[in-house]
Amino acid sequence: AQSVAQPEDQVNVAEGNPLTVKCTYSVSGNPYLFWYVQYPNRGLQFLLKYITGDNLVKGSYGFEAEFNKSQTSFHLKKPSALVSDSALYFCAVRSNNNDMRFGAGTRLTVKP
Amino acid sequence: KAGVTQTPRYLIKTRGQQVTLSCSPISGHRSVSWYQQTPGQGLQFLFEYFSETQRNKGNFPGRFSGRQFSNSRSEMNVSTLELGDSALYLCASSLGTSGNTIYFGEGSWLTVV
């Protein structure tokens, strides 16, 4: 079985400060890890993914994520948050042609 | 390149009715997945189709069904609608294998009254 946990329902940061949205996962086999963002009344937009190789993955809009196998984590980060980054963020995991499983989501609010 | 297209975008149905939602994947994508999104339950996986075959299925009652056509377009059907079926139904497509990114459509908002 595969699962994803996003331990924080809500993350608040000030504009210009670094942000981290946490994600841990559980899979059997090699994990494929993804981050998506959802703006109000919209579908999910792909941000970045880890398949293999370098543990630090860079994605859209200045976001990056670090794969940590020993801690089974894939935290999303950005060095300097923007108010426009405020949205709902989902971590997802997939392995062995199973379906993609999503975390419960973390609402990020960036305050000016 | 056109993205994933879902129709209709918004619909209101009455309890006991049935509904069919349609999804056109990105050109060249052979895998289509469906998800239900609600405020309380988050994103729940419904099913995944690849080349007209159901590859994975989530934990939903038999009232929820789907299919995929030879052109990769997909439909999902919900029969005997219940109030709890009110949700955003999201379709996503990908090239097919586990490491491929899945791309989402804008969703179909279903309200059951």
mmCIF file of C-alpha atoms in Angstrom:
data_model
loop_
_atom_site.group_PDB
_atom_site.id
_atom_site.type_symbol
_atom_site.label_atom_id
_atom_site.label_comp_id
_atom_site.label_asym_id
_atom_site.label_seq_id
_atom_site.Cartn_x
_atom_site.Cartn_y
_atom_site.Cartn_z
ATOM 1 C CA ALA A 1 0.000 0.000 0.000
ATOM 2 C CA GLN A 2 1.155 3.528 -0.626
ATOM 3 C CA SER A 3 0.256 6.663 1.270
ATOM 4 C CA VAL A 4 1.205 10.281 1.696
ATOM 5 C CA ALA A 5 1.043 12.484 4.772
ATOM 6 C CA GLN A 6 1.065 16.250 4.851
ATOM 7 C CA PRO A 7 1.294 16.985 8.568
ATOM 8 C CA GLU A 8 0.304 20.647 8.353
ATOM 9 C CA ASP A 9 -3.168 21.736 7.279
ATOM 10 C CA GLN A 10 -2.042 25.341 7.127
ATOM 11 C CA VAL A 11 1.271 27.146 6.671
ATOM 12 C CA ASN A 12 1.576 30.896 7.098
ATOM 13 C CA VAL A 13 4.635 32.863 6.012
ATOM 14 C CA ALA A 14 5.480 36.485 5.391
ATOM 15 C CA GLU A 15 6.257 37.614 1.879
ATOM 16 C CA GLY A 16 9.968 37.424 1.175
ATOM 17 C CA ASN A 17 10.581 34.733 3.780
ATOM 18 C CA PRO A 18 11.472 31.144 2.880
ATOM 19 C CA LEU A 19 8.668 28.599 2.910
ATOM 20 C CA THR A 20 8.528 24.862 3.499
ATOM 21 C CA VAL A 21 5.552 22.577 2.986
ATOM 22 C CA LYS A 22 6.140 19.135 4.452
ATOM 23 C CA CYS A 23 5.405 15.737 2.944
ATOM 24 C CA THR A 24 6.225 12.196 4.022
ATOM 25 C CA TYR A 25 5.359 9.041 2.148
ATOM 26 C CA SER A 26 5.110 5.290 2.440
ATOM 27 C CA VAL A 27 5.469 2.933 -0.516
ATOM 28 C CA SER A 28 6.725 -0.493 -1.375
ATOM 29 C CA GLY A 29 9.211 -0.162 -4.172
ATOM 30 C CA ASN A 30 10.825 2.916 -5.626
ATOM 31 C CA PRO A 31 8.716 6.032 -5.169
ATOM 32 C CA TYR A 32 7.797 8.582 -7.771
ATOM 33 C CA LEU A 33 6.981 11.801 -5.927
ATOM 34 C CA PHE A 34 5.075 14.829 -7.140
ATOM 35 C CA TRP A 35 3.935 18.250 -5.992
ATOM 36 C CA TYR A 36 0.842 19.982 -7.329
ATOM 37 C CA VAL A 37 -0.734 23.352 -6.593
ATOM 38 C CA GLN A 38 -4.423 24.226 -6.737
ATOM 39 C CA TYR A 39 -5.796 27.741 -6.982
ATOM 40 C CA PRO A 40 -9.452 28.428 -6.062
ATOM 41 C CA ASN A 41 -11.997 26.779 -8.334
ATOM 42 C CA ARG A 42 -9.284 25.325 -10.561
ATOM 43 C CA GLY A 43 -7.777 21.933 -11.263
ATOM 44 C CA LEU A 44 -4.373 20.885 -9.977
ATOM 45 C CA GLN A 45 -1.251 22.244 -11.648
ATOM 46 C CA PHE A 46 1.978 20.250 -11.753
ATOM 47 C CA LEU A 47 4.942 21.848 -9.977
ATOM 48 C CA LEU A 48 7.722 19.263 -9.910
ATOM 49 C CA LYS A 49 8.539 15.596 -9.541
ATOM 50 C CA TYR A 50 11.236 13.226 -8.361
ATOM 51 C CA ILE A 51 11.832 10.070 -10.372
ATOM 52 C CA THR A 52 15.491 9.247 -9.872
ATOM 53 C CA GLY A 53 18.865 10.933 -9.733
ATOM 54 C CA ASP A 54 19.621 14.189 -7.953
ATOM 55 C CA ASN A 55 17.737 14.431 -4.670
ATOM 56 C CA LEU A 56 17.124 18.161 -5.150
ATOM 57 C CA VAL A 57 14.491 18.790 -7.764
ATOM 58 C CA LYS A 58 13.712 22.207 -9.204
ATOM 59 C CA GLY A 59 10.302 23.044 -10.580
ATOM 60 C CA SER A 60 7.992 25.775 -11.715
ATOM 61 C CA TYR A 61 7.680 29.248 -10.161
ATOM 62 C CA GLY A 62 10.953 28.933 -8.207
ATOM 63 C CA PHE A 63 9.847 25.942 -6.152
ATOM 64 C CA GLU A 64 12.139 23.058 -5.323
ATOM 65 C CA ALA A 65 11.872 19.876 -3.300
ATOM 66 C CA GLU A 66 14.357 17.546 -1.696
ATOM 67 C CA PHE A 67 13.948 13.792 -1.732
ATOM 68 C CA ASN A 68 15.193 12.193 1.483
ATOM 69 C CA LYS A 69 15.041 8.423 1.302
ATOM 70 C CA SER A 70 16.064 7.746 4.900
ATOM 71 C CA GLN A 71 13.371 10.057 6.254
ATOM 72 C CA THR A 72 10.886 9.150 3.492
ATOM 73 C CA SER A 73 10.239 12.826 2.968
ATOM 74 C CA PHE A 74 9.790 15.127 -0.001
ATOM 75 C CA HIS A 75 9.397 18.648 1.385
ATOM 76 C CA LEU A 76 8.531 21.536 -0.913
ATOM 77 C CA LYS A 77 10.570 24.706 -0.524
ATOM 78 C CA LYS A 78 10.947 28.177 -1.925
ATOM 79 C CA PRO A 79 13.642 30.664 -0.863
ATOM 80 C CA SER A 80 11.439 33.759 -1.011
ATOM 81 C CA ALA A 81 7.645 33.510 -0.836
ATOM 82 C CA LEU A 82 5.276 35.666 -2.880
ATOM 83 C CA VAL A 83 1.707 36.611 -2.018
ATOM 84 C CA SER A 84 0.709 34.952 -5.299
ATOM 85 C CA ASP A 85 2.040 31.619 -3.961
ATOM 86 C CA SER A 86 -0.972 31.460 -1.634
ATOM 87 C CA ALA A 87 -2.841 28.315 -2.660
ATOM 88 C CA LEU A 88 -3.509 24.687 -1.753
ATOM 89 C CA TYR A 89 -0.533 22.367 -2.208
ATOM 90 C CA PHE A 90 -0.706 18.617 -2.680
ATOM 91 C CA CYS A 91 2.029 16.035 -2.421
ATOM 92 C CA ALA A 92 1.525 12.761 -4.293
ATOM 93 C CA VAL A 93 3.267 9.398 -4.571
ATOM 94 C CA ARG A 94 3.140 6.576 -7.038
ATOM 95 C CA SER A 95 5.023 3.311 -7.486
ATOM 96 C CA ASN A 96 4.808 0.061 -9.440
ATOM 97 C CA ASN A 97 2.010 1.254 -11.723
ATOM 98 C CA ASN A 98 -0.296 1.706 -8.770
ATOM 99 C CA ASP A 99 -2.601 4.695 -8.754
ATOM 100 C CA MET A 100 -1.277 8.092 -7.695
ATOM 101 C CA ARG A 101 -2.106 8.823 -4.063
ATOM 102 C CA PHE A 102 -2.430 12.366 -2.789
ATOM 103 C CA GLY A 103 -1.938 13.898 0.617
ATOM 104 C CA ALA A 104 -4.726 15.843 2.282
ATOM 105 C CA GLY A 105 -3.266 19.137 1.117
ATOM 106 C CA THR A 106 -1.641 22.087 2.852
ATOM 107 C CA ARG A 107 -3.063 25.568 2.557
ATOM 108 C CA LEU A 108 -0.263 28.080 2.153
ATOM 109 C CA THR A 109 -0.959 31.702 3.013
ATOM 110 C CA VAL A 110 1.671 34.309 2.257
ATOM 111 C CA LYS A 111 1.017 37.635 3.937
ATOM 112 C CA PRO A 112 2.358 40.942 2.608
ATOM 113 C CA LYS B 1 -1.138 21.659 -27.268
ATOM 114 C CA ALA B 2 -4.583 21.542 -25.715
ATOM 115 C CA GLY B 3 -4.833 20.480 -22.100
ATOM 116 C CA VAL B 4 -7.222 18.053 -20.483
ATOM 117 C CA THR B 5 -10.796 19.060 -21.243
ATOM 118 C CA GLN B 6 -13.696 18.169 -19.007
ATOM 119 C CA THR B 7 -17.370 18.664 -19.724
ATOM 120 C CA PRO B 8 -19.677 19.836 -18.368
ATOM 121 C CA ARG B 9 -17.974 22.254 -15.996
ATOM 122 C CA TYR B 10 -20.964 22.727 -13.744
ATOM 123 C CA LEU B 11 -24.110 20.716 -13.260
ATOM 124 C CA ILE B 12 -26.916 20.272 -10.777
ATOM 125 C CA LYS B 13 -28.729 16.975 -10.412
ATOM 126 C CA THR B 14 -31.455 15.610 -8.194
ATOM 127 C CA ARG B 15 -31.046 12.704 -5.818
ATOM 128 C CA GLY B 16 -31.684 9.409 -7.572
ATOM 129 C CA GLN B 17 -30.701 10.678 -11.008
ATOM 130 C CA GLN B 18 -27.603 9.624 -12.863
ATOM 131 C CA VAL B 19 -24.837 11.706 -14.392
ATOM 132 C CA THR B 20 -22.171 11.221 -17.042
ATOM 133 C CA LEU B 21 -18.989 13.289 -17.069
ATOM 134 C CA SER B 22 -16.650 13.452 -20.018
ATOM 135 C CA CYS B 23 -12.905 13.882 -20.285
ATOM 136 C CA SER B 24 -10.689 14.441 -23.316
ATOM 137 C CA PRO B 25 -7.027 13.812 -22.508
ATOM 138 C CA ILE B 26 -4.013 15.614 -23.850
ATOM 139 C CA SER B 27 -3.231 14.438 -27.365
ATOM 140 C CA GLY B 28 -1.049 11.341 -27.267
ATOM 141 C CA HIS B 29 -1.874 10.470 -23.681
ATOM 142 C CA ARG B 30 -3.224 6.965 -23.239
ATOM 143 C CA SER B 31 -3.887 6.957 -19.504
ATOM 144 C CA VAL B 32 -6.837 8.698 -17.873
ATOM 145 C CA SER B 33 -7.510 8.876 -14.139
ATOM 146 C CA TRP B 34 -10.495 10.203 -12.242
ATOM 147 C CA TYR B 35 -10.542 11.738 -8.783
ATOM 148 C CA GLN B 36 -13.244 13.045 -6.494
ATOM 149 C CA GLN B 37 -12.420 16.125 -4.466
ATOM 150 C CA THR B 38 -14.461 17.208 -1.457
ATOM 151 C CA PRO B 39 -13.573 19.547 1.410
ATOM 152 C CA GLY B 40 -13.822 16.789 3.987
ATOM 153 C CA GLN B 41 -12.213 13.882 2.138
ATOM 154 C CA GLY B 42 -9.629 15.592 -0.013
ATOM 155 C CA LEU B 43 -8.641 13.925 -3.285
ATOM 156 C CA GLN B 44 -9.975 10.402 -3.575
ATOM 157 C CA PHE B 45 -8.915 8.134 -6.433
ATOM 158 C CA LEU B 46 -11.786 6.673 -8.436
ATOM 159 C CA PHE B 47 -10.238 4.734 -11.310
ATOM 160 C CA GLU B 48 -7.557 4.723 -13.951
ATOM 161 C CA TYR B 49 -7.789 3.551 -17.542
ATOM 162 C CA PHE B 50 -5.010 2.756 -19.958
ATOM 163 C CA SER B 51 -5.695 1.783 -23.555
ATOM 164 C CA GLU B 52 -9.370 1.136 -22.797
ATOM 165 C CA THR B 53 -8.595 -1.169 -19.856
ATOM 166 C CA GLN B 54 -9.223 -0.316 -16.239
ATOM 167 C CA ARG B 55 -5.804 -0.543 -14.603
ATOM 168 C CA ASN B 56 -6.602 0.584 -11.064
ATOM 169 C CA LYS B 57 -9.758 1.140 -9.075
ATOM 170 C CA GLY B 58 -10.374 3.071 -5.895
ATOM 171 C CA ASN B 59 -12.656 2.265 -3.016
ATOM 172 C CA PHE B 60 -15.961 3.586 -4.310
ATOM 173 C CA PRO B 61 -19.325 1.818 -4.571
ATOM 174 C CA GLY B 62 -20.458 0.214 -7.800
ATOM 175 C CA ARG B 63 -22.627 3.265 -8.560
ATOM 176 C CA PHE B 64 -19.429 4.850 -9.839
ATOM 177 C CA SER B 65 -18.266 3.492 -13.158
ATOM 178 C CA GLY B 66 -16.111 4.572 -16.028
ATOM 179 C CA ARG B 67 -14.859 3.662 -19.422
ATOM 180 C CA GLN B 68 -12.284 4.685 -21.963
ATOM 181 C CA PHE B 69 -12.732 4.765 -25.692
ATOM 182 C CA SER B 70 -10.290 3.876 -28.427
ATOM 183 C CA ASN B 71 -9.388 7.557 -28.900
ATOM 184 C CA SER B 72 -8.453 7.690 -25.171
ATOM 185 C CA ARG B 73 -11.406 9.877 -24.283
ATOM 186 C CA SER B 74 -13.042 8.788 -21.053
ATOM 187 C CA GLU B 75 -16.382 9.033 -19.343
ATOM 188 C CA MET B 76 -17.439 8.392 -15.792
ATOM 189 C CA ASN B 77 -20.967 7.682 -14.696
ATOM 190 C CA VAL B 78 -22.583 7.941 -11.312
ATOM 191 C CA SER B 79 -25.968 6.303 -10.929
ATOM 192 C CA THR B 80 -28.584 6.802 -8.212
ATOM 193 C CA LEU B 81 -27.022 10.045 -7.065
ATOM 194 C CA GLU B 82 -26.797 10.799 -3.364
ATOM 195 C CA LEU B 83 -26.286 14.165 -1.664
ATOM 196 C CA GLY B 84 -22.799 13.043 -0.655
ATOM 197 C CA ASP B 85 -21.786 12.731 -4.292
ATOM 198 C CA SER B 86 -21.644 16.509 -4.529
ATOM 199 C CA ALA B 87 -18.019 17.207 -5.336
ATOM 200 C CA LEU B 88 -15.471 18.390 -7.847
ATOM 201 C CA TYR B 89 -14.649 15.526 -10.203
ATOM 202 C CA LEU B 90 -11.194 15.803 -11.677
ATOM 203 C CA CYS B 91 -9.862 14.000 -14.689
ATOM 204 C CA ALA B 92 -6.144 13.664 -15.359
ATOM 205 C CA SER B 93 -4.171 12.222 -18.230
ATOM 206 C CA SER B 94 -0.647 10.960 -18.709
ATOM 207 C CA LEU B 95 1.459 9.035 -21.183
ATOM 208 C CA GLY B 96 0.941 5.989 -19.036
ATOM 209 C CA THR B 97 3.749 4.714 -16.859
ATOM 210 C CA SER B 98 4.305 5.303 -13.162
ATOM 211 C CA GLY B 99 6.904 8.017 -13.521
ATOM 212 C CA ASN B 100 4.916 10.057 -15.972
ATOM 213 C CA THR B 101 3.361 13.283 -14.777
ATOM 214 C CA ILE B 102 -0.411 13.349 -14.710
ATOM 215 C CA TYR B 103 -2.030 16.568 -15.919
ATOM 216 C CA PHE B 104 -5.387 17.645 -14.591
ATOM 217 C CA GLY B 105 -8.371 19.226 -16.209
ATOM 218 C CA GLU B 106 -10.334 22.048 -14.589
ATOM 219 C CA GLY B 107 -12.893 19.629 -13.209
ATOM 220 C CA SER B 108 -16.629 19.147 -13.266
ATOM 221 C CA TRP B 109 -18.538 20.617 -10.343
ATOM 222 C CA LEU B 110 -21.453 18.346 -9.459
ATOM 223 C CA THR B 111 -24.120 19.476 -7.035
ATOM 224 C CA VAL B 112 -26.767 16.973 -5.964
ATOM 225 C CA VAL B 113 -29.922 18.460 -4.467
#
